[in-house]
mmCIF file of C-alpha atoms in Angstrom:
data_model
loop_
_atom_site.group_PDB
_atom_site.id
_atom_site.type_symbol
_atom_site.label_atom_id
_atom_site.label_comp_id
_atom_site.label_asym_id
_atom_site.label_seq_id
_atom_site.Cartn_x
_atom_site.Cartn_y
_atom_site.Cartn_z
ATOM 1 C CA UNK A 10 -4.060 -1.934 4.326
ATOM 2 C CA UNK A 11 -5.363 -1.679 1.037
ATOM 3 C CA UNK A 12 -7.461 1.107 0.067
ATOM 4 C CA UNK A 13 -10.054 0.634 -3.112
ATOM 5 C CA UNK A 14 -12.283 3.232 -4.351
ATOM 6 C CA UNK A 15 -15.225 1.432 -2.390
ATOM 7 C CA UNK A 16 -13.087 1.506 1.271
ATOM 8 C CA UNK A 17 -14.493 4.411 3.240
ATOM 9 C CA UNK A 18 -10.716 5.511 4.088
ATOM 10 C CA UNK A 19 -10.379 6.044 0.296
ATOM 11 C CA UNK A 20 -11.061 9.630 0.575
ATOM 12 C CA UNK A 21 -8.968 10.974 4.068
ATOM 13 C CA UNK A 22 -6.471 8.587 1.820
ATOM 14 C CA UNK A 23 -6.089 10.531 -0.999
ATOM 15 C CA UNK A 24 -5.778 13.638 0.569
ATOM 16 C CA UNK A 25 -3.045 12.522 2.512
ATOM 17 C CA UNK A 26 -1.511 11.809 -0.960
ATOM 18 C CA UNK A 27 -2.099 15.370 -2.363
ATOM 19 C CA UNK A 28 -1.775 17.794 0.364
ATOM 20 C CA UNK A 29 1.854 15.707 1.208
ATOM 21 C CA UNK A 30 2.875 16.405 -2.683
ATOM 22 C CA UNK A 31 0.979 19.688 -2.620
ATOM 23 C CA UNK A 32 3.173 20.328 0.842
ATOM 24 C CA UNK A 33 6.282 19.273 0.047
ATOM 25 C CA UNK A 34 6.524 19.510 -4.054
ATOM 26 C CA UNK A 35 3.829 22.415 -4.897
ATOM 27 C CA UNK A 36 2.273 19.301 -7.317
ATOM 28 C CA UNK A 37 -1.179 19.326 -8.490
ATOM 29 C CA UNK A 38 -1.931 15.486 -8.347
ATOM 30 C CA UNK A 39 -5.012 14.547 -10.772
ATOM 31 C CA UNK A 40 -5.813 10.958 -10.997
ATOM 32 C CA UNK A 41 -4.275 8.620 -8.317
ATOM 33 C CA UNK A 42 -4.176 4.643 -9.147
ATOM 34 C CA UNK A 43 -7.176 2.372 -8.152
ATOM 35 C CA UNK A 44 -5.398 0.300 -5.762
ATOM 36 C CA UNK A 45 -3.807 2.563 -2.932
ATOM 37 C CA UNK A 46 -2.027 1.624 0.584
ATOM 38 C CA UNK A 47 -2.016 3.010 3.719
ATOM 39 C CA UNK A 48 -0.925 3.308 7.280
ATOM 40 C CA UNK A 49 -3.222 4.562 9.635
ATOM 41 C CA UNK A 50 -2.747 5.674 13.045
ATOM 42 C CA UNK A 51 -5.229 4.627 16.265
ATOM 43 C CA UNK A 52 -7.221 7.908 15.147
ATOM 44 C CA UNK A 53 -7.897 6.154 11.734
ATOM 45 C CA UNK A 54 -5.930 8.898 10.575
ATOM 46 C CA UNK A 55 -3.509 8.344 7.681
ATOM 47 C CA UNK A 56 0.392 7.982 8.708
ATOM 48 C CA UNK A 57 1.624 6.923 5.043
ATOM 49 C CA UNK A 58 0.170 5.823 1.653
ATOM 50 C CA UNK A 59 1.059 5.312 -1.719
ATOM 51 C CA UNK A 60 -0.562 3.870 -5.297
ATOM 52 C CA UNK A 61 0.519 0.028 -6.502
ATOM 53 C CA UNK A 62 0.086 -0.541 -10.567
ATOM 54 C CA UNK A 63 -0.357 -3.452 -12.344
ATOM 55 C CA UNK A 64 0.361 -3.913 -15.779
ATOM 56 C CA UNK A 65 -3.047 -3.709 -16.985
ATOM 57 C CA UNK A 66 -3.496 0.211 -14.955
ATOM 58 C CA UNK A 67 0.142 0.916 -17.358
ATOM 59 C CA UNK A 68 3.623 1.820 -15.406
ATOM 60 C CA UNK A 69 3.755 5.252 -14.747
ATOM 61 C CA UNK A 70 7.733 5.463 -14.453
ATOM 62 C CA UNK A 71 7.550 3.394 -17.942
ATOM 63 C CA UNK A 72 7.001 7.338 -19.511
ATOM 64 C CA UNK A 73 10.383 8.055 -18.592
ATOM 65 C CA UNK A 74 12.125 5.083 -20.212
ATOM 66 C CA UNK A 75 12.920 4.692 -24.144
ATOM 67 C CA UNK A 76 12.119 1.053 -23.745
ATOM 68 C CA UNK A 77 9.587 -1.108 -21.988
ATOM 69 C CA UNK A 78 9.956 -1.863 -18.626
ATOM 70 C CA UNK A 79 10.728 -5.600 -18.713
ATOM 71 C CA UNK A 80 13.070 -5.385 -21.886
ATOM 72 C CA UNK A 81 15.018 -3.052 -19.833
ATOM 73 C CA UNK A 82 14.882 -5.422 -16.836
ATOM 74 C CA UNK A 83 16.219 -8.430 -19.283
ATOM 75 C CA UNK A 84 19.118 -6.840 -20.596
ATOM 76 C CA UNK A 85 20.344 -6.186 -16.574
ATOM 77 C CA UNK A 86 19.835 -9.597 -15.925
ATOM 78 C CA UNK A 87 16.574 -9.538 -14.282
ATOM 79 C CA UNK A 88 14.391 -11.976 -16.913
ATOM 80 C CA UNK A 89 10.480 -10.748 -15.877
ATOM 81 C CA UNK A 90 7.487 -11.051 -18.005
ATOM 82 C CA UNK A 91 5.154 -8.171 -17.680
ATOM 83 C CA UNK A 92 3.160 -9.364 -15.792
ATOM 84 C CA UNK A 93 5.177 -10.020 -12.649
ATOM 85 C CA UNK A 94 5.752 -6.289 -12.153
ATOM 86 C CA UNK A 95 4.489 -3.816 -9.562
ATOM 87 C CA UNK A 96 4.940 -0.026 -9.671
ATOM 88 C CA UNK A 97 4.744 1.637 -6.858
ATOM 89 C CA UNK A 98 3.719 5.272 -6.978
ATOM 90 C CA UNK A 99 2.506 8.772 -4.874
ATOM 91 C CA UNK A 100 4.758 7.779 -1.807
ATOM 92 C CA UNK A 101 3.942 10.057 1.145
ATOM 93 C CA UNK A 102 4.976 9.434 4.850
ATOM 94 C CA UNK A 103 4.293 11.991 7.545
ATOM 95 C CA UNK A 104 7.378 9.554 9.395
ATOM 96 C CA UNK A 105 10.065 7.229 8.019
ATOM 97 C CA UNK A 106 8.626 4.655 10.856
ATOM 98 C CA UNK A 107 4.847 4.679 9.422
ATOM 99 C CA UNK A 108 6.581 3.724 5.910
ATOM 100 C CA UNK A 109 8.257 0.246 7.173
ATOM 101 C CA UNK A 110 4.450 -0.961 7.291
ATOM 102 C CA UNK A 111 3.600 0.228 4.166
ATOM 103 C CA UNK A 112 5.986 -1.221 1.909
ATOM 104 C CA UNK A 113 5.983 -4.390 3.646
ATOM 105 C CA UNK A 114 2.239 -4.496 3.293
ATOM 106 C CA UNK A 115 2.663 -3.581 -0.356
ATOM 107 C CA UNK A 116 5.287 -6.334 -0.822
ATOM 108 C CA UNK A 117 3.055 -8.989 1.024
ATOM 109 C CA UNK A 118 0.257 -8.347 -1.316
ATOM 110 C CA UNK A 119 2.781 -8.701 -4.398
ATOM 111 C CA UNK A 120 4.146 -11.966 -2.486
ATOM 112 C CA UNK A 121 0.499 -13.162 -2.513
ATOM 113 C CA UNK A 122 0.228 -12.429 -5.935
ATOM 114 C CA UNK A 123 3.577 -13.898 -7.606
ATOM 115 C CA UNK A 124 4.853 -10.936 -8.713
ATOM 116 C CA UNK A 125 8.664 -10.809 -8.949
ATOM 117 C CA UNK A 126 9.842 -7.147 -9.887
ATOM 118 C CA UNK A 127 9.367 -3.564 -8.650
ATOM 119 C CA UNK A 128 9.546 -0.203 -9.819
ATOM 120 C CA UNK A 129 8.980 2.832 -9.030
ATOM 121 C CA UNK A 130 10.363 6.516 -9.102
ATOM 122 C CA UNK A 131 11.878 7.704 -6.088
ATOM 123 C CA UNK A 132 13.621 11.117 -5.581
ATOM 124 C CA UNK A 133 17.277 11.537 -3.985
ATOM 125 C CA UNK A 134 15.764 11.616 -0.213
ATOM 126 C CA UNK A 135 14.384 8.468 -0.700
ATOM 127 C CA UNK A 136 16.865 6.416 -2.845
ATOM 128 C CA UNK A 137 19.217 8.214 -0.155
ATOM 129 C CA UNK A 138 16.758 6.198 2.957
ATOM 130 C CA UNK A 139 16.499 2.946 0.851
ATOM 131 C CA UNK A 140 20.176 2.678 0.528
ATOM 132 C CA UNK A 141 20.490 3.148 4.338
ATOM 133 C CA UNK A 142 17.760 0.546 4.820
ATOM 134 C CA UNK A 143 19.666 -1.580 2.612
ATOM 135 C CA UNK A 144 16.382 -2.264 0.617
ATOM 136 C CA UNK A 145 17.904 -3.368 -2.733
ATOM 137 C CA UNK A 146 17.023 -1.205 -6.032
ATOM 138 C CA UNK A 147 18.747 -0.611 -9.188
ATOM 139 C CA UNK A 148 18.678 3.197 -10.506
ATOM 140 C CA UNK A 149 17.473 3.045 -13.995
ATOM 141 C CA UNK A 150 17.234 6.859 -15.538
ATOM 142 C CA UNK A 151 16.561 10.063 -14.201
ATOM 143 C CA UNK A 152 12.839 11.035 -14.740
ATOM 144 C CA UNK A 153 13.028 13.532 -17.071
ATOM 145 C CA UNK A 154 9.515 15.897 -16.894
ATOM 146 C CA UNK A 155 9.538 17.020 -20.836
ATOM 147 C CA UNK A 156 8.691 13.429 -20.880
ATOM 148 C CA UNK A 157 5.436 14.226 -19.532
ATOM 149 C CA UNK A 158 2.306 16.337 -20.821
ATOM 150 C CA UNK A 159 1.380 17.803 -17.442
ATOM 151 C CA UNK A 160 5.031 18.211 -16.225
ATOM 152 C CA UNK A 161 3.910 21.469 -14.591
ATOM 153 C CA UNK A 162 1.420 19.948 -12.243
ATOM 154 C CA UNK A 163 4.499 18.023 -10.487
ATOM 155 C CA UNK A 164 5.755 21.776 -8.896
ATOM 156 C CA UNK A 165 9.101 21.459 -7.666
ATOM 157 C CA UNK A 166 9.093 17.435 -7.463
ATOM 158 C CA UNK A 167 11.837 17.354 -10.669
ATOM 159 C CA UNK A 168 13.781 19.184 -8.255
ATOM 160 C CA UNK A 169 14.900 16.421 -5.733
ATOM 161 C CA UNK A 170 16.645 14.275 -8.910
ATOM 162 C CA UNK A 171 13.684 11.674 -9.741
ATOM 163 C CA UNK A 172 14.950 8.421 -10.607
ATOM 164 C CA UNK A 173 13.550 5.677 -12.074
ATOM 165 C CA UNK A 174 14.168 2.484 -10.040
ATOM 166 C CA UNK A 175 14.097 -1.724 -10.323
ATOM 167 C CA UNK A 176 13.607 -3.245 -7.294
ATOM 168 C CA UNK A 177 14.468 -6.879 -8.786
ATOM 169 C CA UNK A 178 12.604 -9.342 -6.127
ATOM 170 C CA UNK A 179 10.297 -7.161 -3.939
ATOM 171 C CA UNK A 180 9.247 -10.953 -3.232
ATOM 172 C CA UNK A 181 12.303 -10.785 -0.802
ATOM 173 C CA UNK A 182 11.733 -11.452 3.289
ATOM 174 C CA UNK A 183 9.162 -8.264 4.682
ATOM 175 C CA UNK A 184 12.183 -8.020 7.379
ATOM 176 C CA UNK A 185 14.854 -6.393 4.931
ATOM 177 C CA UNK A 186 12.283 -3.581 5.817
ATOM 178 C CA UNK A 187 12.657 -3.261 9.239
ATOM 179 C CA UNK A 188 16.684 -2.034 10.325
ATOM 180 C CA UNK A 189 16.154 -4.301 13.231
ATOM 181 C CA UNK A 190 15.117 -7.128 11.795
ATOM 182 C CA UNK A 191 17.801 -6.656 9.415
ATOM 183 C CA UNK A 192 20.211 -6.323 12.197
ATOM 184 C CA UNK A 193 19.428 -9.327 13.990
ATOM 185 C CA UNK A 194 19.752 -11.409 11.050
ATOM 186 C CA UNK A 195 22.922 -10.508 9.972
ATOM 187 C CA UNK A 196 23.739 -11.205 13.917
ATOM 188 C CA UNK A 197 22.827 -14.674 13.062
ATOM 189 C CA UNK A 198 24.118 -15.308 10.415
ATOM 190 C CA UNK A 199 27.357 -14.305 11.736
ATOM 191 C CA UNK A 200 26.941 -16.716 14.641
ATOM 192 C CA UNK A 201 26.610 -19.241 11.667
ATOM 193 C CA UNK A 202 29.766 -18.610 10.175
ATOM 194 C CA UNK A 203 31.833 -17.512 12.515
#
């Protein structure tokens, strides 16, 4: 679901965003985006969140890059105008299962919205689970934190090898999320073809 300042889930929200990056990184996060996602459980609880950016809130992960986001994009083949980018950022799951969910309701809403490129900066755990998932991403650069004036606040997060990443069509099917969605369509698709 989405989560705007005005949502009275905004604030269990965001502390489910800092205490997991306090918890697991020993980060101090300040400002969060204006547009945040969640999971949450039958308690109302949250089971995963993260921010989504638009062009006009700036790309975080663009502080990392020597050249803007959709230049970069162009020159590995994946033509995008600025505006048809999403960042996703602040990524905390308390299970790998609550974070199918999320990023296919984050995707939806981008569906919804025509936009036709993702990025976002994932450390080796995840890239490591997106692989498995087969969700399709192109490493960038490694996030370098002298790029950043608050590096310190991030603790130990430049520790699990940061990455920034393209996600060239997060416009693709919700079910590349989901293994056995995944699973059974491959199934079929071999029952086309063979």
């Amino acid at each position: 679901m989405l989560v705007e300042p005005e949502n009275a889930a905004r604030p269990a929200v965001e502390t489910f965003i800092r205490s997991g990056y306090a918890r697991t990184y020993d980060a101090r996060l300040a400002a969060l985006p204006s547009r945040l996602f969640a999971v949450l459980g039958n308690d109302g609880a949250p089971l995963a969140a993260a921010g989504l950016r638009l062009h006009e809130d700036g790309f975080f992960s663009e502080a990392y890059l020597d050249t803007p986001l959709e230049i970069l994009a162009a020159a590995l083949g994946h033509a995008f105008e600025r505006t048809e980018f999403l960042e996703v950022t602040t990524l905390v799951s308390a299970t790998p299962f609550a974070l199918f969910p999320l990023m296919a309701a984050m995707l939806a809403w981008g569906r919804e919205r025509s936009l036709g490129c993702g990025v976002f900066t994932a450390t080796a755990p995840l890239r490591k689970l997106f692989s498995r998932l087969g969700i399709p991403f192109v490493p960038l650069v490694a996030a370098d934190p002298a790029r950043l004036p608050n590096a310190v606040d991030w603790g130990r997060y430049y520790e699990r090898d940061p990455w920034v990443c393209l996600m060239p069509n997060p416009s693709a099917p919700a079910t590349c999320l989901l293994p056995r969605s995944r699973l059974n369509a491959n199934l079929a698709e071999a029952r086309l073809h063979g």
